[in-house]
XYZ file of C-alpha atoms in Angstrom:
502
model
C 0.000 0.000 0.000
C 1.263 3.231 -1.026
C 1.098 6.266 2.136
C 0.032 9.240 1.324
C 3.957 11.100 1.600
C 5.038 9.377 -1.737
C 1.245 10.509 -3.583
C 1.234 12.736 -6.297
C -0.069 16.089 -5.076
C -2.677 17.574 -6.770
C -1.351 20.446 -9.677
C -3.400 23.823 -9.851
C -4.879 23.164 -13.576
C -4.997 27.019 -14.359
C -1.354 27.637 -12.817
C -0.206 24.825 -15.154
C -2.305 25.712 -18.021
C -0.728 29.489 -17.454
C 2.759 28.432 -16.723
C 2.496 25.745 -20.237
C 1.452 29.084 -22.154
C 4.031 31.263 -20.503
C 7.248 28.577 -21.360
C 5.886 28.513 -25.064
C 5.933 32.477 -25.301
C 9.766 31.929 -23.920
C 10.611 29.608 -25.891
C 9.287 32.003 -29.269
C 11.389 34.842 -27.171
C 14.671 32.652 -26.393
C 14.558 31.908 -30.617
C 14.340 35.566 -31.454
C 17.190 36.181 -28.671
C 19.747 33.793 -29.983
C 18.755 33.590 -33.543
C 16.452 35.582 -35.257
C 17.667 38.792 -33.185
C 14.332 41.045 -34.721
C 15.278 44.140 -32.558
C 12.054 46.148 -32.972
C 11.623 48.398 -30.023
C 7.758 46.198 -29.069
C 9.379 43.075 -29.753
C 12.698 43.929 -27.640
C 10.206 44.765 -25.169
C 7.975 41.799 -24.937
C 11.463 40.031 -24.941
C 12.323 41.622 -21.982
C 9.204 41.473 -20.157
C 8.491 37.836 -20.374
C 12.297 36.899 -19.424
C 11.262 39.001 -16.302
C 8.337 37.659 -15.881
C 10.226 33.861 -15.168
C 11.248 35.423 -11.465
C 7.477 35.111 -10.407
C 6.841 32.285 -12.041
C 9.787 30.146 -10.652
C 9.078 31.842 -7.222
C 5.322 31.043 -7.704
C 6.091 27.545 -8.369
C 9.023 26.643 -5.875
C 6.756 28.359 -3.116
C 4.074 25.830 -3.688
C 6.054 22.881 -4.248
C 7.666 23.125 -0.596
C 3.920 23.740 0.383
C 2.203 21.638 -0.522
C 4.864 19.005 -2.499
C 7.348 18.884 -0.207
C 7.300 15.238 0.465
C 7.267 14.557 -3.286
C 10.843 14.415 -4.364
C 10.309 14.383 -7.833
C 7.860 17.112 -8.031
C 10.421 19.538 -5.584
C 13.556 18.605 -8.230
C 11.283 18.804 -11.274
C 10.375 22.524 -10.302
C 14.007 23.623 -9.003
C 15.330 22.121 -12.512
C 12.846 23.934 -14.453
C 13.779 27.127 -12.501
C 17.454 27.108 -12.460
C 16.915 27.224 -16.536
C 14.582 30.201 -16.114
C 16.561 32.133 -13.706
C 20.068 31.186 -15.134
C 18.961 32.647 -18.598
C 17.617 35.714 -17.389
C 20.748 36.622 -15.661
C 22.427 35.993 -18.692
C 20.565 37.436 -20.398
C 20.515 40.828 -18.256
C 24.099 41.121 -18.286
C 23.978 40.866 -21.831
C 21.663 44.098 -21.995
C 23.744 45.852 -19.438
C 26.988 45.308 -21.921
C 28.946 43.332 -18.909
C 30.234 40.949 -21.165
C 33.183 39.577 -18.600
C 30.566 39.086 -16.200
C 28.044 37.284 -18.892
C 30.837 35.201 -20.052
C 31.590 34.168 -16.448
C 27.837 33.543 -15.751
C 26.983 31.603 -19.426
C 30.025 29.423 -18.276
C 29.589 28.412 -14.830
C 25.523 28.300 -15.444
C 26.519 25.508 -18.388
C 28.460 23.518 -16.421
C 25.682 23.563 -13.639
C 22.947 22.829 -16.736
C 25.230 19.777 -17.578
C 25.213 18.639 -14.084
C 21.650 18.839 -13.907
C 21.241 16.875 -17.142
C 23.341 14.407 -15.975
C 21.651 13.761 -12.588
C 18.066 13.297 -14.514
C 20.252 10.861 -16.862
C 21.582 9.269 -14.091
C 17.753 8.595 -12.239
C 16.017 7.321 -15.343
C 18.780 4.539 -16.005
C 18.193 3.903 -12.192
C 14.857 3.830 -12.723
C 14.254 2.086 -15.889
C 17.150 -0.305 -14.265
C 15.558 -1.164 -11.263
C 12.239 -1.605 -13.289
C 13.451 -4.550 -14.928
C 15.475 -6.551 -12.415
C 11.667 -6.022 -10.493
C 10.169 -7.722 -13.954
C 12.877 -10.435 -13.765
C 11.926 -10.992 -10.113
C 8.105 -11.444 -10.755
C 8.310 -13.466 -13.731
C 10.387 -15.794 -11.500
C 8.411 -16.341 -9.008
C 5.113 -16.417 -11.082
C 5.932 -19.281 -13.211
C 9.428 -21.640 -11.673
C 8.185 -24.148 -13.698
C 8.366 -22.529 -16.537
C 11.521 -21.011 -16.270
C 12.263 -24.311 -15.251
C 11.577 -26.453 -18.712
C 13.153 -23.016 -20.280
C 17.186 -22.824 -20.756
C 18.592 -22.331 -17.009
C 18.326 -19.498 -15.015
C 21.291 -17.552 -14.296
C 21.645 -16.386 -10.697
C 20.530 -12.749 -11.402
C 17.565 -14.084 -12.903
C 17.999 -13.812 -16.737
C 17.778 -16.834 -18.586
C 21.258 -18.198 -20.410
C 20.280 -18.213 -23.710
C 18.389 -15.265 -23.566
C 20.098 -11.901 -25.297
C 19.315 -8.722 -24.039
C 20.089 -5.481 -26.453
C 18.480 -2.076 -24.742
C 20.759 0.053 -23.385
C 18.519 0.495 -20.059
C 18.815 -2.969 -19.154
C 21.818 -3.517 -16.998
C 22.018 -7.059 -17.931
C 22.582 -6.067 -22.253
C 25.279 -8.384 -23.356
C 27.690 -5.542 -24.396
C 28.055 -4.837 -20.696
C 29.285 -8.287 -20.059
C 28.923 -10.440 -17.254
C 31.438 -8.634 -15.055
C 30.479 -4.913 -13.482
C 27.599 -4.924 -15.637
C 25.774 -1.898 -13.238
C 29.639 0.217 -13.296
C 29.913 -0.646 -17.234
C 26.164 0.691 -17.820
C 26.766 3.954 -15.628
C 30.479 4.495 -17.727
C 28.301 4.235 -21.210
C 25.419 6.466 -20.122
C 28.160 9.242 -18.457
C 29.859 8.689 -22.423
C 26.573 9.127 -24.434
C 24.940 11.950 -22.072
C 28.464 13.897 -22.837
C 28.265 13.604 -26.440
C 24.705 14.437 -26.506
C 25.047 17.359 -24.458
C 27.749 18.602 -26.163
C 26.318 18.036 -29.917
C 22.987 20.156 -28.761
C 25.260 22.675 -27.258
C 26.756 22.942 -30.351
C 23.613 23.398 -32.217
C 22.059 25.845 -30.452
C 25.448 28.378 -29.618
C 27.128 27.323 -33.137
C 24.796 25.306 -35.562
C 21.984 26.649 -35.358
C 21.624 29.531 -37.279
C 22.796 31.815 -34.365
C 23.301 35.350 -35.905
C 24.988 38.763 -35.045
C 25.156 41.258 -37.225
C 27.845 44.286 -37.346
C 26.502 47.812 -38.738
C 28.739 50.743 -38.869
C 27.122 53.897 -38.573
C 25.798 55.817 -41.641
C 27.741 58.522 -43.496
C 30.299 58.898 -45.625
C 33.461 61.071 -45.652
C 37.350 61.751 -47.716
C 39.995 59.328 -46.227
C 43.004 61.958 -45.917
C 44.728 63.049 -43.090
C 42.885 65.590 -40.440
C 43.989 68.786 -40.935
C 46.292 70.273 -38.289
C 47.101 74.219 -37.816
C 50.038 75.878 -35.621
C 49.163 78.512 -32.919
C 51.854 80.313 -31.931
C 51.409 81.438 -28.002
C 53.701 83.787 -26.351
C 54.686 83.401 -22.940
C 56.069 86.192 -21.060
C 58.789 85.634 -18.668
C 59.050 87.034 -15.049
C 60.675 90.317 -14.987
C 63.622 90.681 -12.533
C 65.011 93.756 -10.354
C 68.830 93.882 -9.335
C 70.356 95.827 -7.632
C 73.635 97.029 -9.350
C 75.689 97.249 -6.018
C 75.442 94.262 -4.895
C 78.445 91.594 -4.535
C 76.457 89.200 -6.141
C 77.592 88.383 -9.440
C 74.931 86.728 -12.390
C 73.856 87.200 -15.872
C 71.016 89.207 -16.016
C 68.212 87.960 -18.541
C 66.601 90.559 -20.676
C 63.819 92.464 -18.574
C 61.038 91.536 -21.360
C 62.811 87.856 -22.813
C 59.991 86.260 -24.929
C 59.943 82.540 -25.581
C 57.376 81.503 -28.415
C 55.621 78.307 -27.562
C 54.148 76.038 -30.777
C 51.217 74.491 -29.708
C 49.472 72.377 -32.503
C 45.281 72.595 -32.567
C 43.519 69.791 -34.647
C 41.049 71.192 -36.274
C 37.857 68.833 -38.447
C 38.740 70.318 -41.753
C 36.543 67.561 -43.347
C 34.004 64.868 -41.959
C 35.516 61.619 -40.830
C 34.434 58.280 -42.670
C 33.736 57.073 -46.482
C 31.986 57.030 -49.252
C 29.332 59.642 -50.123
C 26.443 59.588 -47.001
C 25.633 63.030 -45.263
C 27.704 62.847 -41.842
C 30.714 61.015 -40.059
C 30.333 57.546 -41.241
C 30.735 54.953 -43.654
C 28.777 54.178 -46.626
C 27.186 51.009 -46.540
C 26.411 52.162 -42.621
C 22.731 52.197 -41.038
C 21.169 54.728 -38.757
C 21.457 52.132 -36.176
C 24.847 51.280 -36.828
C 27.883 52.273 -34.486
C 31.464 51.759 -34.475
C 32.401 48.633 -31.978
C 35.147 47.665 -30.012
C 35.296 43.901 -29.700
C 38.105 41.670 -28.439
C 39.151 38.326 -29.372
C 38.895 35.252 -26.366
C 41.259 32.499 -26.749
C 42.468 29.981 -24.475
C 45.996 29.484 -22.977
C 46.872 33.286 -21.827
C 44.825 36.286 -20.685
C 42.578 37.481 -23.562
C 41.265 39.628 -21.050
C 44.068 41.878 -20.168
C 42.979 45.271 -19.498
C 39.718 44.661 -20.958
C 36.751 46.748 -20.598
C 36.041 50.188 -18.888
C 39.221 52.229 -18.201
C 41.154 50.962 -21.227
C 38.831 49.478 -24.251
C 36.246 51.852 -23.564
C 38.766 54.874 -23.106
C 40.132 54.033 -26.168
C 36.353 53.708 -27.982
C 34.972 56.698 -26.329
C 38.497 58.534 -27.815
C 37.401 57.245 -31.434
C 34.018 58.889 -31.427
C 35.810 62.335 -29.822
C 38.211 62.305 -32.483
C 35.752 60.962 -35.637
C 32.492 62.644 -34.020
C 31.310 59.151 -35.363
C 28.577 56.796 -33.287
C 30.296 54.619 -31.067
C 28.828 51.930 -28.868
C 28.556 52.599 -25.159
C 30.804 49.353 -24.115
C 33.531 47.063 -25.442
C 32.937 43.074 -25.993
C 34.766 40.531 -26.864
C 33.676 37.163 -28.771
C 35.125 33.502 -29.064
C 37.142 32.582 -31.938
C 33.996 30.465 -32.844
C 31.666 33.019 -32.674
C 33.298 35.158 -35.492
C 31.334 32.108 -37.902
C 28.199 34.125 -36.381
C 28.184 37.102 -38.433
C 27.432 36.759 -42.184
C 29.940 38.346 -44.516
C 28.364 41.694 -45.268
C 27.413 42.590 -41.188
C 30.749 41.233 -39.741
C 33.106 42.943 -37.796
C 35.863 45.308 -39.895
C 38.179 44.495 -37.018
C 38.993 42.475 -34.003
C 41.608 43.170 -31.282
C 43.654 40.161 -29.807
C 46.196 40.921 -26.958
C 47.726 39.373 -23.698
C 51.317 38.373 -22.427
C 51.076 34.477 -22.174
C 50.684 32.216 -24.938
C 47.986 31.597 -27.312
C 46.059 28.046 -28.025
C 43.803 27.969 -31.069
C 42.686 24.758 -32.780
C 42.608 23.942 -36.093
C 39.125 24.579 -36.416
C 39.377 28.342 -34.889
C 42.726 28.472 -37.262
C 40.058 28.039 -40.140
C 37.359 30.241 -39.234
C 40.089 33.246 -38.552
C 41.431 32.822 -41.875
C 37.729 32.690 -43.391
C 36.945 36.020 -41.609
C 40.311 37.452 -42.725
C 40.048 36.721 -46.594
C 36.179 35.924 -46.790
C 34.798 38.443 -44.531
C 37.399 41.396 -45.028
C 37.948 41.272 -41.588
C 41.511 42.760 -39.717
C 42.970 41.854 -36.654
C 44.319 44.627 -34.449
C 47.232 42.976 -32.058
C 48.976 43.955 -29.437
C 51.786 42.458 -27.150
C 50.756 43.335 -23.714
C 53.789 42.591 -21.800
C 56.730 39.669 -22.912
C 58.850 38.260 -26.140
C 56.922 35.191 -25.440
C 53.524 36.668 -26.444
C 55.816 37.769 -29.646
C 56.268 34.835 -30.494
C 52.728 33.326 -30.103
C 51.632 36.206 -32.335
C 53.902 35.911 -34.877
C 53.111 32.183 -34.791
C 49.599 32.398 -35.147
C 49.658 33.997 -37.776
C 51.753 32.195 -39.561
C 49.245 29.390 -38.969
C 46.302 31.614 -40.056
C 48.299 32.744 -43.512
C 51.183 30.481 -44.007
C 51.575 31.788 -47.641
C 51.867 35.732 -46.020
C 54.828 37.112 -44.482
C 54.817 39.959 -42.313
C 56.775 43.364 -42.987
C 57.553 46.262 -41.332
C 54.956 48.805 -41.104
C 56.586 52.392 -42.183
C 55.365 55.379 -40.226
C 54.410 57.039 -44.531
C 51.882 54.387 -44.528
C 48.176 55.064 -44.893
C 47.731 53.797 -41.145
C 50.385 55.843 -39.801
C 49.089 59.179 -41.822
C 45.129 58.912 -42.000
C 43.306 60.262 -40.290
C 45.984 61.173 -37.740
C 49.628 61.576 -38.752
C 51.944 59.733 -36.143
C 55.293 60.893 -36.731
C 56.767 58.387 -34.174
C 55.204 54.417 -33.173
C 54.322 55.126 -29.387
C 54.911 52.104 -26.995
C 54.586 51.703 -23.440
C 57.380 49.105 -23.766
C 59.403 47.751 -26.427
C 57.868 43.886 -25.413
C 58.178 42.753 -29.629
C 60.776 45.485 -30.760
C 60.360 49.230 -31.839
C 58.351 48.355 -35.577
C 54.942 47.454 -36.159
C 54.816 44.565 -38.287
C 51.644 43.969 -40.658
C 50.366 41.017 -43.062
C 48.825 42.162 -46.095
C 46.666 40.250 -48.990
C 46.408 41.746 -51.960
C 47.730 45.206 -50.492
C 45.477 45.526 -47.592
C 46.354 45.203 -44.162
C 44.580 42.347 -42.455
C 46.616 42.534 -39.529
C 48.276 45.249 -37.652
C 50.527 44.456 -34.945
C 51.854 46.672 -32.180
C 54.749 45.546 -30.330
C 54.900 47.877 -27.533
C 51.558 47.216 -24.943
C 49.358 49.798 -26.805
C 46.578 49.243 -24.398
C 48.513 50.128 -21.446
C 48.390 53.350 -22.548
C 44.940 53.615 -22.993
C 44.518 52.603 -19.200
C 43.248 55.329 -16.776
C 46.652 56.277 -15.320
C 47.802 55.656 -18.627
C 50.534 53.809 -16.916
C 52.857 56.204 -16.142
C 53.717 57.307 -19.600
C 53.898 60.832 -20.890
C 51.007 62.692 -22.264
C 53.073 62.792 -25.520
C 52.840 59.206 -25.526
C 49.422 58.254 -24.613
C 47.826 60.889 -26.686
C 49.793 59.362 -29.996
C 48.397 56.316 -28.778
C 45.047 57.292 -28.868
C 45.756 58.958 -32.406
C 47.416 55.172 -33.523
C 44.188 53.590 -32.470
C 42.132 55.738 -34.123
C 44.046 55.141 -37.138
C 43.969 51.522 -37.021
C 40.134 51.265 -36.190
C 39.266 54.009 -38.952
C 41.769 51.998 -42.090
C 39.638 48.585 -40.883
C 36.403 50.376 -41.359
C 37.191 52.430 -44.351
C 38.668 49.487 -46.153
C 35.304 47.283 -45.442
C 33.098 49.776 -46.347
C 35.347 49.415 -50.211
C 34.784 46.130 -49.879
C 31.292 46.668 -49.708
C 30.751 48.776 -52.109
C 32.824 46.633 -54.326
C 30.291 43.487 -53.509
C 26.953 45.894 -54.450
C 28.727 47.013 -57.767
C 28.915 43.512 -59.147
C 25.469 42.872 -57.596
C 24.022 45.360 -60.293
C-alpha cells in the first residue's frame, strides 16, 4: 500500500495551463534572442518582459512545491530544474543588456556547467529507474511461473535466462556490458553518451543553429586623408627681474622683457571623418542604427582579457568617437574565436583586437574560421603584445598558422595607417615587449593585420601607466588610425560586392 507522503499532489490546472502558455511564449522569445535577433523596439520589449516575468513564475512555483509538495521528491527537483533554466537565462541574459560581457561570459560558463550537471543527474535517475524496473520484472516473472523457467534454458543467478540476449541500453544485464560490473559498465556508457549528446545540442544551439549577429557601422560617408592640423603660436612672457647694481652678487642678467614663443598644434575637423558619399561622419554602406564597436578576441591558454573593458577598451572607444564625431557603442565586448562564424559576410566585424602576455592556443578549427573572416569576410585583426617576447612569439606564430603563404613586414610610419586620419610621426609604446616596428600582413595590399609591439593598451589605461602625455595621446591617435583603415577598407569592400550585384 502506497502512504500518502510518496502521492502525487494535486497540480493547480490554471497555474499549469498558465505556466504551459508562458514557457511557449519563452521559448518564441529565447529563438528571437539567440537567432532571429528582430530588434524592434515592441518586440525587444515583450522580450524583456516575459524573461522578467520567469522570477514570479519560478518563485510562484518553488513556493508551492515546498507547500504543498514537499514530500514529493520528484515534483520539488522537477520545479528547481525547471527554474534554475529560467533564472540562469535571465541573468544571462541581463548582463547581456547591461553590456557586462566579462561578467556574462563568467555567468553563461559556470551556469553551463551547472545545466550539464543537472542533465546528468536526470540521466543518471532514469537509467536507475528504468534499471531497477526490470530486475523487479525479472523478479516477478520468477516467481510467477518456476516451472516454466524451469523447462526453459537455465536461469542464471541474477535471474535472466542463459540463452536469452538482451540489447536495450537500459537494461543492466545487455550483453555488451558483459557479465562482469555490468551496473559500473552501464553507468560508464550512459556518463559517455549523455556527454556527447550534451555537447552536440550545445553545439547546435550556440554554433549550428543559425545563431546570428550582425555588425553595422554607422551611416555617413566622408574623404579618407589626413585631419587637418594648424600651428598657434602662443607667447609666454617671462618674469621680470630687479637687481640691484651694487650688490656683490655676481649673475647674468636675462633681458627684462625675454619672450619665448611656444608652438602648440590645434587639430582642427577640416573635413568629416568616414567614407563614401552619405551626409555625416560615417561609412557608406552604414545604417542609422549602426555604431562603431570595439570587440576583443577570447582564446584559451593566456589572458585574452588583459585590461579589458572600462578604463582601457572603452577609453580608447569613447576617444574614437571624440576624435571621428562618429557613433560609437557605449561598451567594449569581446567574442570567441567560434563566434566570429556568427556574423554573415556583409554585417561582420571590420576588425577584431587580440592581446595578452602568455601564450595563445587555437585549434585547427578556430585556425580556419580566422582565416575565413580574414580573406572571406574582409575582416583585420588589431594585435597587441601586452607585456613579454613570449607573447611575440605566439603572435607571430599564429599567424603564420592563419596565412602560411603571407609574411609579415615592417609597417613604415608614410603608410596610410600611420598618416590617416591622424599623422603619427613616431610608433608610441609603453614598452618595447616585440621590438620598436609594427609589423603587418597584407593580402592583396590591404592590411589584415596590424601588430603593435609595444603594450598599446597600457596606454589607454586610466593612469595611462605612467607614460607621458606625448605618448598616450599618440596612442590614442594610432588607435584611431587603425580602427578608422579597418572600417574604411570594409566599407570598399562593400561597395565593391553591391557594384557587381548590379
Amino acid at each position: 500500500m502506497q502512504t500518502s507522503t510518496n502521492r502525487a499532489p494535486t497540480i493547480p490546472r490554471l497555474a499549469a495551463r498558465l505556466t504551459g502558455a508562458y514557457v511557449a511564449i519563452w521559448m518564441l522569445c529565447l529563438a528571437n534572442w539567440m537567432w532571429i535577433q528582430f530588434d524592434a523596439f515592441v518586440v525587444s520589449a515583450l522580450q524583456a518582459t516575459v524573461f522578467l516575468a520567469s522570477i514570479p513564475v519560478s518563485l510562484g512555483w518553488i513556493r508551492w512545491v515546498m507547500r504543498s509538495a514537499r514530500q514529493w521528491k520528484l515534483a520539488v527537483c522537477i520545479v528547481l530544474s525547471l527554474a534554475y533554466v529560467l533564472l540562469w537565462h535571465l541573468g544571462v541574459f541581463a548582463l547581456d543588456s547591461l553590456e557586462w560581457d566579462v561578467l556574462r561570459a563568467h555567468v553563461a560558463r559556470v551556469g553551463t556547467a551547472g545545466l550539464f550537471l543537472v542533465g546528468l543527474a536526470w540521466a543518471v535517475w532514469a537509467i536507475e529507474r528504468a534499471s531497477q524496473r526490470y530486475e523487479a520484472r525479472r523478479l516477478a516473472q520468477r516467481a510467477e511461473s518456476p516451472i516454466v523457467l524451469a523447462t526453459l534454458a537455465t536461469p542464471r543467478a541474477d535471474g535472466a535466462r542463459s540463452d536469452q540476449r538482451i540489447s536495450n541500453p537500459l537494461d543492466p544485464l545487455a550483453w555488451y556490458y558483459g557479465r562482469r560490473n555490468a551496473k559500473l559498465n552501464q553507468s560508464v556508457a550512459a556518463l559517455s553518451g549523455y556527454s556527447v549528446v550534451f555537447l552536440i545540442l550545445f553545439l547546435i544551439f550556440t554554433q549550428l543553429g543559425g545563431c546570428q549577429e550582425l555588425y553595422e557601422m554607422p551611416a555617413g560617408g566622408g574623404e579618407q586623408k589626413a585631419i587637418a592640423q594648424t600651428i598657434k603660436v602662443q607667447k609666454v612672457i617671462k618674469k621680470k627681474f630687479v637687481v640691484n647694481p651694487f650688490s656683490a652678487i655676481s649673475f647674468k642678467v636675462p633681458p627684462i622683457d625675454e619672450i619665448k614663443l611656444q608652438l602648440t598644434e590645434i587639430t582642427e575637423h577640416a573635413y568629416t571623418v568616414g567614407y563614401g558619399e552619405g551626409a555625416g561622419a560615417g561609412f557608406a554602406g552604414g545604417t542609422q542604427q549602426g555604431q562603431v564597436r570595439f570587440i576583443r578576441l577570447e582564446y584559451a591558454g593566456g589572458d585574452w582579457d588583459q585590461d579589458f573593458g572600462i578604463g582601457a577598451d572603452v577609453n580608447m572607444l569613447i576617444e574614437y568617437g571624440i576624435r571621428t564625431k562618429q557613433k560609437v557603442a557605449k561598451q567594449t565586448e569581446s567574442r570567441t574565436v567560434g563566434q566570429l562564424k556568427n556574423f554573415p559576410a556583409e554585417k561582420s566585424p571590420p576588425m577584431v583586437y587580440l592581446t595578452g602576455q602568455r601564450s595563445i592556443s587555437m585549434s585547427d578549427s578556430e585556425i580556419k574560421v580566422l582565416r575565413e573572416y580574414l580573406l572571406d569576410k574582409h575582416g583585420m585583426i588589431f594585435g597587441d603584445n601586452g607585456g613579454s617576447g613570449q607573447f611575440h612569439n605566439q603572435f607571430v606564430g599564429l599567424m603564420g598558422r592563419v596565412l602560411p603563404n603571407v609574411r609579415p613586414s615592417r609597417i613604415p610610419l608614410d603608410d596610410t595607417i600611420h598618416r590617416i586620419p591622424f599623422q603619427i610621426p613616431f610608433l608610441p609604446y609603453v614598452a618595447p615587449h616585440g621590438g620598436k616596428d609594427a609589423l603587418g600582413w597584407r593580402v592583396d595590399g590591404r592590411l589584415v593585420c596590424y601588430y603593435h609591439p609595444g603594450d598599446i593598451g597600457d596606454a589607454w589605461t586610466d593612469d595611462h601607466s605612467g607614460v607621458s602625455p606625448e605618448i598616450y595621446e599618440a596612442c590614442y591617435q594610432l588607435g584611431t588610425n587603425v580602427i578608422f583603415y579597418a572600417h574604411s577598407e570594409y566599407s570598399k569592400w562593400l561597395a565593391s560586392r553591391q557594384q557587381r550585384k548590379k
